[in-house]
PDB file of C-alpha atoms in Angstrom:
ATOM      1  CA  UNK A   1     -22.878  32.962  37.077  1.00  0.00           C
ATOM      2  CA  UNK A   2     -18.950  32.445  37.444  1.00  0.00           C
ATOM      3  CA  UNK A   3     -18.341  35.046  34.930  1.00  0.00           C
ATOM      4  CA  UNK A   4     -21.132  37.326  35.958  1.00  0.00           C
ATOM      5  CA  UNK A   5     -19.565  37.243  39.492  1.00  0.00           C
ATOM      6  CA  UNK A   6     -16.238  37.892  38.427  1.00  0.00           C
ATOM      7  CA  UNK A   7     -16.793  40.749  36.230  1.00  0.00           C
ATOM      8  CA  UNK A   8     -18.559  42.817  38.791  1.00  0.00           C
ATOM      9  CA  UNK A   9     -16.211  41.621  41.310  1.00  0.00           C
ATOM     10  CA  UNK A  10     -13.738  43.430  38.903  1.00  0.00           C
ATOM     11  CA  UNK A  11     -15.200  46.519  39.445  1.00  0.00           C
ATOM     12  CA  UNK A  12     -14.581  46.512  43.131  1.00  0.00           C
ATOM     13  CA  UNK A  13     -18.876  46.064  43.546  1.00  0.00           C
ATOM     14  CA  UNK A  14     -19.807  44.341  46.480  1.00  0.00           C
ATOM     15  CA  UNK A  15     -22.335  41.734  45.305  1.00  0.00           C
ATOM     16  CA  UNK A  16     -24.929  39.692  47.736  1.00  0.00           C
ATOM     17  CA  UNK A  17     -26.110  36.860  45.512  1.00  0.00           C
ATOM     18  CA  UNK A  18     -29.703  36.048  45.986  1.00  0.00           C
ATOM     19  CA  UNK A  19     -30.876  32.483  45.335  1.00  0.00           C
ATOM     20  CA  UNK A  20     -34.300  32.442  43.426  1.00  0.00           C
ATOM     21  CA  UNK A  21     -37.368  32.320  44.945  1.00  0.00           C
ATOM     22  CA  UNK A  22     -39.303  28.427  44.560  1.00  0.00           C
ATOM     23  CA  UNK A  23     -41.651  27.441  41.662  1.00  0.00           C
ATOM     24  CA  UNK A  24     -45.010  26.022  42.752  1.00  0.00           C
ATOM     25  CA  UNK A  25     -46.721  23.875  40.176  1.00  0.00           C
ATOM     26  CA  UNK A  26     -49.784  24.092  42.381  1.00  0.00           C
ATOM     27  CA  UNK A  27     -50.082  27.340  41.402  1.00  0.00           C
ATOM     28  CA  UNK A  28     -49.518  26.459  37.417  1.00  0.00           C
ATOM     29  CA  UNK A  29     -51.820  23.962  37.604  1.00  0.00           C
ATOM     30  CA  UNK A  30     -53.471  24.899  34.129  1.00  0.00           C
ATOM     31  CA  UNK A  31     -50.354  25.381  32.482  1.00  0.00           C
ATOM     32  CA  UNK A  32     -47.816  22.792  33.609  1.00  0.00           C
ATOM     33  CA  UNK A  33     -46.661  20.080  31.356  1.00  0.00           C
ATOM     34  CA  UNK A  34     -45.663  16.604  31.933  1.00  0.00           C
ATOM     35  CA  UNK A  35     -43.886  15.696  28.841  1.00  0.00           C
ATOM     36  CA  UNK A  36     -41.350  18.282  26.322  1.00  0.00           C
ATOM     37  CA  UNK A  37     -42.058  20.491  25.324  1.00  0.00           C
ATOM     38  CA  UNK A  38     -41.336  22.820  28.168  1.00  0.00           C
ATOM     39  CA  UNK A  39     -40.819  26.150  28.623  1.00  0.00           C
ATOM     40  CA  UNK A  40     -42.673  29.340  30.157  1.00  0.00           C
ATOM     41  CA  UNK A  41     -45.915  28.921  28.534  1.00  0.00           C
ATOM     42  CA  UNK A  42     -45.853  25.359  29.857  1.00  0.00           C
ATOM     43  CA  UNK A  43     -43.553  24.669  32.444  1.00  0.00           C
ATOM     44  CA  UNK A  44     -42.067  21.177  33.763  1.00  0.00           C
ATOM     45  CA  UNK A  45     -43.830  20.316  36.874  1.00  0.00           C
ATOM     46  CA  UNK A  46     -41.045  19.510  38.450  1.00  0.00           C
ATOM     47  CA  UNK A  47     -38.767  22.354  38.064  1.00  0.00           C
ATOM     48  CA  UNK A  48     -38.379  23.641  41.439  1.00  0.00           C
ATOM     49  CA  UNK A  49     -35.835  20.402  41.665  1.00  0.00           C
ATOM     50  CA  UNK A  50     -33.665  22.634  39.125  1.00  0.00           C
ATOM     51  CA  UNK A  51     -33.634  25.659  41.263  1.00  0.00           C
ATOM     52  CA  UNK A  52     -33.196  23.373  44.412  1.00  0.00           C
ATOM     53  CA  UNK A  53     -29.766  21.774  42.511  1.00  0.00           C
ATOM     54  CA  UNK A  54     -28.746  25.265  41.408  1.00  0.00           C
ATOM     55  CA  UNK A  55     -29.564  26.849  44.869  1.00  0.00           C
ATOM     56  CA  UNK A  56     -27.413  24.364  46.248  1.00  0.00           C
ATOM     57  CA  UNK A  57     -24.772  24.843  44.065  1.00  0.00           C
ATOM     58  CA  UNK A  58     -24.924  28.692  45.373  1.00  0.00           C
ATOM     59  CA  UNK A  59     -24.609  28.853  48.382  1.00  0.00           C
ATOM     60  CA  UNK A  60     -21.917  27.170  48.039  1.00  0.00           C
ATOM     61  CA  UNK A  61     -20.028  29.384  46.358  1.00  0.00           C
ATOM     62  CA  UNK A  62     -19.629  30.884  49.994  1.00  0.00           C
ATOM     63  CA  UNK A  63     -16.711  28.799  50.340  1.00  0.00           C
ATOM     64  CA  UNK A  64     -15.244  30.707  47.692  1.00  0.00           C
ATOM     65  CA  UNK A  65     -15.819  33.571  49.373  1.00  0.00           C
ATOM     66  CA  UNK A  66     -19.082  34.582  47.869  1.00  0.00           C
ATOM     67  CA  UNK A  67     -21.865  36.660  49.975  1.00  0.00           C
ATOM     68  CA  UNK A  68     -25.194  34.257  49.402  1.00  0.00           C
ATOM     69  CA  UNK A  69     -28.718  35.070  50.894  1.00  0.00           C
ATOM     70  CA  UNK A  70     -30.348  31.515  50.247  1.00  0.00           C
ATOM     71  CA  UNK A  71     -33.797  33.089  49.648  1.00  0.00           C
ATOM     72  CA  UNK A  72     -34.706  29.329  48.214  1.00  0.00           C
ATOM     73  CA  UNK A  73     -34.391  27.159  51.019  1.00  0.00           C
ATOM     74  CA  UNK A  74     -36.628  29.221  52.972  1.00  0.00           C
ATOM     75  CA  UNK A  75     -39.260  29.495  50.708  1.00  0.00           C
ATOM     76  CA  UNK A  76     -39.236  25.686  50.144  1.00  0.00           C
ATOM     77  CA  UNK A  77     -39.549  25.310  54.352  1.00  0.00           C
ATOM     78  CA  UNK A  78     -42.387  28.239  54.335  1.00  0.00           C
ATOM     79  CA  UNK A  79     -44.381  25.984  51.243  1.00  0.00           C
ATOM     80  CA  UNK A  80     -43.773  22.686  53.199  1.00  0.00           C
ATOM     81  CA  UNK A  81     -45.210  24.640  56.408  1.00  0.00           C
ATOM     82  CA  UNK A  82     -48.297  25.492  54.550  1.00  0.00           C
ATOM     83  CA  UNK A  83     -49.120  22.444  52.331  1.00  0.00           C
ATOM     84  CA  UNK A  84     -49.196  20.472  55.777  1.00  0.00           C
ATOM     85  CA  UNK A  85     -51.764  22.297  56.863  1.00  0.00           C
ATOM     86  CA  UNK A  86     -53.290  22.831  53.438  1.00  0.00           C
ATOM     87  CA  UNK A  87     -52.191  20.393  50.896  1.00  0.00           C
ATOM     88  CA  UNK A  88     -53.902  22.635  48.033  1.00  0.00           C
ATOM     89  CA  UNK A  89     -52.372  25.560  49.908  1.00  0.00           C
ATOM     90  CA  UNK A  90     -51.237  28.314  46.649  1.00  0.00           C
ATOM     91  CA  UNK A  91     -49.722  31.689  46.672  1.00  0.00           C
ATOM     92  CA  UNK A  92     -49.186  32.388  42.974  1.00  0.00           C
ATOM     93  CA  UNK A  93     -51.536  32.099  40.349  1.00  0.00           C
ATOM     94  CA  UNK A  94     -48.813  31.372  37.813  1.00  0.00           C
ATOM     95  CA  UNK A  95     -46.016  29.252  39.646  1.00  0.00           C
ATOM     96  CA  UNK A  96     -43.474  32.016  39.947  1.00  0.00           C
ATOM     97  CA  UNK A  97     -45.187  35.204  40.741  1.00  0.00           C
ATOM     98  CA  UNK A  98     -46.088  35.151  44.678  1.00  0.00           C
ATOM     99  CA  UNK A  99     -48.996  36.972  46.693  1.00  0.00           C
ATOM    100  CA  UNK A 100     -47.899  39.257  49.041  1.00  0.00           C
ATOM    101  CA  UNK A 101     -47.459  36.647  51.680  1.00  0.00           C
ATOM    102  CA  UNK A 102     -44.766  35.264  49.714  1.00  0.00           C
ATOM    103  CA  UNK A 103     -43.319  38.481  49.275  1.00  0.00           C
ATOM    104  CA  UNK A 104     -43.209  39.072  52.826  1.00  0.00           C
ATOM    105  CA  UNK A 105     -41.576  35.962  53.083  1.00  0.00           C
ATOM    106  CA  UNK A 106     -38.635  36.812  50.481  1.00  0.00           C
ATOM    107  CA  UNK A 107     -38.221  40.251  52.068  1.00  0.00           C
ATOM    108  CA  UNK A 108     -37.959  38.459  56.144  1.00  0.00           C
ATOM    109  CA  UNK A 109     -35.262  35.965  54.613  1.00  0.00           C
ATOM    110  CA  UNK A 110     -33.632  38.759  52.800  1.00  0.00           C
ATOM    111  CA  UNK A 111     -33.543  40.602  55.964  1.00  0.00           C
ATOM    112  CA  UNK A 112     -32.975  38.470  58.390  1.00  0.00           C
ATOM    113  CA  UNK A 113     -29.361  37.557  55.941  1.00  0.00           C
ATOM    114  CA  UNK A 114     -28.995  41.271  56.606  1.00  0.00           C
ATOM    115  CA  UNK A 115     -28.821  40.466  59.987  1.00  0.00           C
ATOM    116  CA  UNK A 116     -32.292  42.148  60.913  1.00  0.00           C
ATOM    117  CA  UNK A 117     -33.476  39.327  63.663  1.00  0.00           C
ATOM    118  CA  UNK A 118     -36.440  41.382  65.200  1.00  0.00           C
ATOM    119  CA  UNK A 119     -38.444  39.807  62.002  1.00  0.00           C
ATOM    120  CA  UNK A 120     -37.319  36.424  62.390  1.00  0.00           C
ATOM    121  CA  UNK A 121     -41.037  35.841  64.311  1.00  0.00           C
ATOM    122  CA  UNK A 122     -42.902  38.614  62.022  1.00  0.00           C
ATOM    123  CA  UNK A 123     -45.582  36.703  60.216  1.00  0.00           C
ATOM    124  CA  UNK A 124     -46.453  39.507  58.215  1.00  0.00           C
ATOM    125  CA  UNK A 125     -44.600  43.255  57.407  1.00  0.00           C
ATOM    126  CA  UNK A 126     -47.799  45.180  59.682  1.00  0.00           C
ATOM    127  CA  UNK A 127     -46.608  42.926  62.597  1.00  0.00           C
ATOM    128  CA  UNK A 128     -42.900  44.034  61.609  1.00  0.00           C
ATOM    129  CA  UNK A 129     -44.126  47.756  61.768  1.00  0.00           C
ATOM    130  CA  UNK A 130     -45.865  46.979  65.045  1.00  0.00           C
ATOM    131  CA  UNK A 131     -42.481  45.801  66.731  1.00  0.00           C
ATOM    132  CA  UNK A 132     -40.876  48.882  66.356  1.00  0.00           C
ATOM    133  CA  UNK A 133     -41.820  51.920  68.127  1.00  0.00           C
ATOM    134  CA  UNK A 134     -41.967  54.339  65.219  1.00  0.00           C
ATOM    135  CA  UNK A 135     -42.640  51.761  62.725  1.00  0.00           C
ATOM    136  CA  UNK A 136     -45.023  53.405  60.905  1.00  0.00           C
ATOM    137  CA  UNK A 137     -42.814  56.554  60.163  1.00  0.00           C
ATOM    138  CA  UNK A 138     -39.920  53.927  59.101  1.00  0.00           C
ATOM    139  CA  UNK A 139     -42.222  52.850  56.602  1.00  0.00           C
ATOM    140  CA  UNK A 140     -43.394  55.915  55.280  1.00  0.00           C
ATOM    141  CA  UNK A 141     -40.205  57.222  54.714  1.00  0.00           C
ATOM    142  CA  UNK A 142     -39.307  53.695  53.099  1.00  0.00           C
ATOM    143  CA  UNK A 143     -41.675  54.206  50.868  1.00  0.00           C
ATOM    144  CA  UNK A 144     -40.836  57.910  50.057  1.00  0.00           C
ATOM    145  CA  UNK A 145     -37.389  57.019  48.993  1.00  0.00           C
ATOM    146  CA  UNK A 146     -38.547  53.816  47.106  1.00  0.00           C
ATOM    147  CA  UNK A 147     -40.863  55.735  45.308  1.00  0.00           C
ATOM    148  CA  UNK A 148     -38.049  58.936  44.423  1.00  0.00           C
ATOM    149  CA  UNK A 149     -35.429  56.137  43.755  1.00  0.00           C
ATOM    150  CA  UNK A 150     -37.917  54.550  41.243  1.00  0.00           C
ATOM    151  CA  UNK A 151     -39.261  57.120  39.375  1.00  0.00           C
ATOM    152  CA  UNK A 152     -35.691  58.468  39.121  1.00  0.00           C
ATOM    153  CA  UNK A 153     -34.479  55.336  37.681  1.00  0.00           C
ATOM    154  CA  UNK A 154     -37.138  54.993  35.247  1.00  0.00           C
ATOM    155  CA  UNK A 155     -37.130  58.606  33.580  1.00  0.00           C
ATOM    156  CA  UNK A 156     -33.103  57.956  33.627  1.00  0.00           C
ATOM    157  CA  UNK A 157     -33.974  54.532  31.712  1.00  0.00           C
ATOM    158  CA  UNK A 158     -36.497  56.551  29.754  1.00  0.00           C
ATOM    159  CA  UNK A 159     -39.671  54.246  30.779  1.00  0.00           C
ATOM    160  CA  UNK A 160     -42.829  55.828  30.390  1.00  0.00           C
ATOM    161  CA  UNK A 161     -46.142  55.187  32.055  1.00  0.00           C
ATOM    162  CA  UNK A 162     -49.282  57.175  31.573  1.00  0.00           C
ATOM    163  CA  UNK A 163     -50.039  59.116  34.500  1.00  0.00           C
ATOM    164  CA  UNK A 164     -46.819  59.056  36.644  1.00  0.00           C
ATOM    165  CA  UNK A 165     -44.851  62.407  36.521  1.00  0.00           C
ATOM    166  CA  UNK A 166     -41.134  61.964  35.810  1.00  0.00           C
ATOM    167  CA  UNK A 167     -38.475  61.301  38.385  1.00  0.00           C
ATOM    168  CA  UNK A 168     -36.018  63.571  39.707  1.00  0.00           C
ATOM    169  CA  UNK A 169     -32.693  63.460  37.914  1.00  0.00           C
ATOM    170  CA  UNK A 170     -30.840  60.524  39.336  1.00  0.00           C
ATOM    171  CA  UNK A 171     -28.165  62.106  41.213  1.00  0.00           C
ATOM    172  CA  UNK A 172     -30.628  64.456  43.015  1.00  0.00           C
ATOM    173  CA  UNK A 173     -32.782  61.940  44.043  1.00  0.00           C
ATOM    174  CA  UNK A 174     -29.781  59.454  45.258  1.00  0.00           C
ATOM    175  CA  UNK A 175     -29.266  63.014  47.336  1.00  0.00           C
ATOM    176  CA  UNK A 176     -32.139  63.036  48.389  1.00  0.00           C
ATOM    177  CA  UNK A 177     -32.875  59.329  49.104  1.00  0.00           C
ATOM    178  CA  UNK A 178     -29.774  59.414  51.051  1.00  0.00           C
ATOM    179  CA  UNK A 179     -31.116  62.059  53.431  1.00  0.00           C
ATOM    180  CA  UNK A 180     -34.231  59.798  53.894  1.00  0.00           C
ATOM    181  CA  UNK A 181     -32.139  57.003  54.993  1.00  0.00           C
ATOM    182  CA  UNK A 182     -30.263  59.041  57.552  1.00  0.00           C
ATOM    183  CA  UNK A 183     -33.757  59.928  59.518  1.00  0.00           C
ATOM    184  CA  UNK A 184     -34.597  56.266  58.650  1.00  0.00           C
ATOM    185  CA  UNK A 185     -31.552  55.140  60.575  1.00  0.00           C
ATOM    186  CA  UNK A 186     -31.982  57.619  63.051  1.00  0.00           C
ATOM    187  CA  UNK A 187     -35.719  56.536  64.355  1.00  0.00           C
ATOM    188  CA  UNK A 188     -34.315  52.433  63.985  1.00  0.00           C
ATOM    189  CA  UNK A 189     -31.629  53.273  66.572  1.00  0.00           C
TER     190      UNK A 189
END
C-alpha cells in the first residue's frame, strides 16, 4: 500500500484512500471454513478481524499525511446496529457483496468524508433525494453522466457487452460529463 501510495503520489494525483467495506460470515454461511484451507471459495470466518487490523493500520496513515475515508468502521457500527435488533440480520448473500442497503451505507460514509452532512440522518438514497429540493433532477443528471462516463470508459478499455451501444470517445464524454456536473452543482447550491 506504501508503495502504491507513493507512486501515485509521484505523479502529483491526489489520492483519498478508502478502507474496505466489512466481511459478514453470516452472509457466507454455506461457504465459510473453520479450519485451512482458506481462501475465496471458502473463506475464514473470522476475517473481518483482518480488515479491522488493516483498517486500523489505515487510517492511520493520516498522520502521515494521508487522505483516509474509513468506510470500515462504519460498516462494522451499521452491522452491530442491525444484528441487535436481528441477530440473523444479512445483507450479502456471499460475505462481501452487499444489498443495496449496504451500498447506501458505503456511499453516506463516503459522502459524509466528503463533507456532505445533509445525509448523515438519510436512511436510504430516496430519503437523500427527498431532502433536497430538486433532488430528483440531481439524480437524473447523476445518472446521465455515470452512465456517459461508463460506457466511455469501457469502449476505451475495449469491454464488450451484448446489447449496450459503445461509449463516446473518452475525452468527449469527460466534456460532456463535465457540463453535467456544472448544472449538477448549480441546482445543489
Amino acid at each position: 500500500m506504501k508503495s502504491v501510495h507513493e507512486q501515485i503520489a509521484a505523479t502529483g494525483t491526489k489520492i483519498i484512500h478508502v478502507t474496505p467495506p466489512v466481511f459478514d460470515p453470516i452472509g457466507a454461511r454455506a461457504r465459510i471454513s473453520t479450519n485451512s484451507p482458506f481462501g475465496f471459495g471458502h473463506p475464514y470466518w473470522d476475517y473481518n478481524r483482518t480488515l479491522d487490523q488493516f483498517s486500523e493500520w489505515l487510517v492511520a496513515q493520516r498522520a502521515a499525511g494521508w487522505d483516509v475515508a474509513d468506510l470500515h468502521s462504519g460498516m462494522n457500527r451499521w452491522l452491530a446496529e442491525q444484528r441487535q435488533r436481528d441477530p440473523n440480520f444479512n445483507f450479502t448473500k456471499d460475505g462481501v457483496h452487499p444489498d443495496g442497503a449496504g451500498h447506501w451505507l458505503m456511499a453516506r460514509e463516503i459522502l459524509l468524508y466528503l463533507g456532505a452532512r445533509d445525509v448523515e440522518n438519510a436512511d436510504s438514497p430516496l430519503a437523500m433525494v427527498a431532502s433536497n429540493p430538486h433532488g430528483e433532477e440531481i439524480l437524473k443528471l447523476t445518472r446521465q453522466k455515470e452512465e456517459l462516463l461508463r460506457d466511455a470508459w469501457l469502449n476505451f478499455c475495449g469491454f464488450n457487452r451484448p446489447g449496450v451501444k459503445p461509449g463516446l470517445p473518452v475525452a468527449e464524454a469527460e466534456a460532456k460529463a463535465a457540463e453535467l456536473d456544472k448544472q449538477i452543482r448549480g441546482l445543489v447550491r
